[in-house]
Coordinates of C-alpha atoms in Angstrom, one line a residue:
M1 CA 0.0 0.0 0.0
C2 CA 1.4 3.3 -1.0
I3 CA 1.6 6.2 1.4
R4 CA -0.3 8.3 -1.1
D5 CA -3.3 6.1 -0.1
S6 CA -3.1 7.7 3.3
A7 CA -5.9 10.0 2.1
K8 CA -8.2 7.0 3.0
V9 CA -7.3 7.6 6.6
T10 CA -9.8 10.0 8.1
D11 CA -8.0 10.7 11.4
P12 CA -5.4 13.4 10.7
L13 CA -3.1 12.4 13.5
V14 CA -3.1 8.8 12.3
A15 CA -2.3 10.0 8.8
L16 CA 0.6 12.0 10.1
S17 CA 1.8 8.9 12.0
L18 CA 1.7 6.9 8.8
R19 CA 3.6 9.5 6.9
L20 CA 6.3 9.6 9.7
Q21 CA 6.6 5.8 9.4
A22 CA 7.2 6.1 5.6
A23 CA 9.5 9.1 5.8
F24 CA 11.8 7.9 8.6
G25 CA 11.1 4.2 9.0
L26 CA 9.5 4.6 12.4
R27 CA 7.5 1.9 14.2
C28 CA 3.9 2.5 15.0
E29 CA 4.5 3.3 18.7
E30 CA 7.4 5.6 17.8
A31 CA 5.3 7.5 15.3
I32 CA 2.4 8.0 17.7
K33 CA 4.6 9.1 20.6
F34 CA 6.7 11.3 18.4
R35 CA 7.3 14.9 19.5
V36 CA 8.8 16.9 16.8
A37 CA 10.0 19.7 19.2
F38 CA 12.2 17.1 21.0
A39 CA 13.1 14.9 18.1
D40 CA 14.1 17.4 15.4
R41 CA 17.8 18.3 15.7
G42 CA 18.0 19.8 12.2
D43 CA 20.1 17.2 10.3
R44 CA 18.7 14.3 12.3
L45 CA 15.9 13.0 14.5
V46 CA 16.6 11.8 18.0
L47 CA 14.2 9.2 19.4
K48 CA 13.7 8.9 23.1
P49 CA 14.3 5.4 24.5
S50 CA 10.7 5.5 26.0
W51 CA 9.4 5.8 22.4
T52 CA 11.3 2.9 21.0
K53 CA 11.2 -0.9 21.0
G54 CA 13.6 -2.2 23.7
G55 CA 14.2 1.3 25.0
R56 CA 17.0 1.8 22.5
Y57 CA 18.1 5.4 21.8
R58 CA 18.6 6.1 18.1
E59 CA 19.1 8.8 15.5
I60 CA 17.8 8.9 12.0
P61 CA 19.2 11.4 9.4
V62 CA 17.0 14.1 7.8
L63 CA 18.1 14.0 4.2
H64 CA 15.3 15.1 2.0
P65 CA 13.3 18.3 1.7
R66 CA 10.1 16.2 1.9
Q67 CA 11.2 14.9 5.3
R68 CA 11.8 18.5 6.5
A69 CA 8.4 19.6 5.2
L70 CA 6.7 16.8 7.0
L71 CA 8.4 17.7 10.3
E72 CA 7.3 21.3 9.8
E73 CA 3.7 20.2 9.0
I74 CA 3.6 18.1 12.2
H75 CA 4.9 21.0 14.3
R76 CA 2.2 23.3 12.9
A77 CA -0.4 20.6 13.5
V78 CA 0.4 19.6 17.1
G79 CA 3.1 22.0 18.4
D80 CA 5.1 20.3 21.1
R81 CA 2.6 17.5 21.7
A82 CA 2.8 13.9 20.6
L83 CA 0.4 12.6 17.8
I84 CA -2.2 11.8 20.4
P85 CA -5.3 13.9 20.7
D86 CA -5.9 15.8 23.9
G87 CA -7.8 13.7 26.5
L88 CA -6.6 10.4 25.0
T89 CA -3.9 8.0 26.2
Y90 CA -1.3 6.3 24.0
K91 CA -3.4 3.1 24.2
D92 CA -6.5 5.0 23.1
Q93 CA -4.7 6.4 20.1
L94 CA -3.1 3.0 19.3
Q95 CA -6.6 1.6 19.0
R96 CA -7.7 4.4 16.7
Y97 CA -4.5 3.9 14.7
K98 CA -5.2 0.2 14.3
Y99 CA -8.8 0.7 13.3
Q100 CA -7.9 3.5 10.7
V101 CA -5.0 1.5 9.2
M102 CA -7.0 -1.7 8.8
K103 CA -10.0 0.1 7.5
S104 CA -7.9 1.9 4.9
G105 CA -6.2 -1.2 3.6
F106 CA -2.7 -0.6 5.0
G107 CA -2.6 -4.0 6.7
R108 CA -0.7 -3.3 9.8
G109 CA 1.4 -0.4 8.3
H110 CA 4.7 -2.2 8.7
G111 CA 5.3 -2.0 4.9
L112 CA 6.0 1.6 5.3
R113 CA 9.2 0.8 7.2
H114 CA 10.2 -1.5 4.3
A115 CA 9.7 1.3 1.8
Y116 CA 11.9 3.5 3.9
A117 CA 14.6 0.8 4.1
Q118 CA 14.5 0.3 0.3
W119 CA 14.7 4.1 -0.3
R120 CA 17.7 4.4 2.1
Y121 CA 19.4 1.4 0.4
R122 CA 19.2 3.2 -2.9
C123 CA 20.5 6.5 -1.3
L124 CA 23.5 4.7 0.2
T125 CA 24.4 2.4 -2.7
G126 CA 23.0 4.0 -5.8
L127 CA 21.3 0.7 -6.6
P128 CA 17.8 -0.7 -6.0
C129 CA 17.8 -3.1 -3.1
P130 CA 17.7 -6.8 -4.0
A131 CA 14.1 -7.0 -2.8
R132 CA 13.3 -4.5 -5.5
G133 CA 15.2 -6.1 -8.4
G134 CA 18.7 -4.9 -7.4
P135 CA 21.7 -7.2 -7.8
A136 CA 22.2 -10.1 -5.4
A137 CA 25.4 -9.8 -3.3
S138 CA 26.9 -12.6 -5.3
A139 CA 26.7 -10.5 -8.4
L140 CA 28.5 -7.5 -6.9
S141 CA 32.2 -6.7 -7.0
A142 CA 34.2 -6.7 -3.8
A143 CA 33.6 -3.0 -3.5
G144 CA 29.9 -3.5 -4.2
R145 CA 29.6 -6.2 -1.6
E146 CA 31.3 -3.9 1.0
A147 CA 28.9 -1.0 0.0
D148 CA 26.0 -3.5 0.4
R149 CA 27.2 -4.6 3.8
Q150 CA 27.7 -1.0 5.0
A151 CA 24.2 0.0 3.7
R152 CA 22.6 -2.9 5.5
F153 CA 24.4 -2.0 8.7
T154 CA 23.4 1.7 8.5
I155 CA 19.7 0.9 7.7
A156 CA 19.5 -1.6 10.5
E157 CA 20.8 1.0 12.9
E158 CA 18.3 3.6 11.6
L159 CA 15.4 1.1 11.9
G160 CA 16.4 0.2 15.5
H161 CA 17.5 -3.3 14.8
G162 CA 20.3 -4.2 17.2

C-alpha cells in the first residue's frame, strides 16, 4: 500500500503517524509518541528510548526536503505534543490507529518501514535493493559487496535493529 493512499485515513493524527513511518522508518509506537519539538535536531531525528522498542536510543538522518516539510507540518499541527489527541492516552490512540489503518487497507502499516529501508538502500548504494530487483550480493564486485554490507548496517541502525 502506497503512502499516497493515506488519504483514505480520516484521522489526521493517524495520517501524520503513517507519513512519519514512511519518511523515517519509524515503528507505529514511535510515530504515535513522536514529539517533533524534542526529536528534530536539524540534520537528524533523535528518538527517546521511551518511544522505541527495547528502549534503544537512536538517531535517523533528515536527508530530503520532503522529510523536512513533514516535520514542519507536524509542528504546525500539534506543536510540542505527541500525535495523540488531547484527552486520550497512547493506548486509546493506538486503537484508533489500528482501526484506521486496517479500514484503509494498509494491513498493519509495517510495509512503510520496508519502503523507507528500500529508499535508504538506494541512497546509500546508488542501486535498487535486492528485494526490488537490485543485484544479489553474489553478483556484486568486492567493493559493491562492501557497500551493500555498510548500507545494510546503516539501515539496520536507523530502523532500530540491534
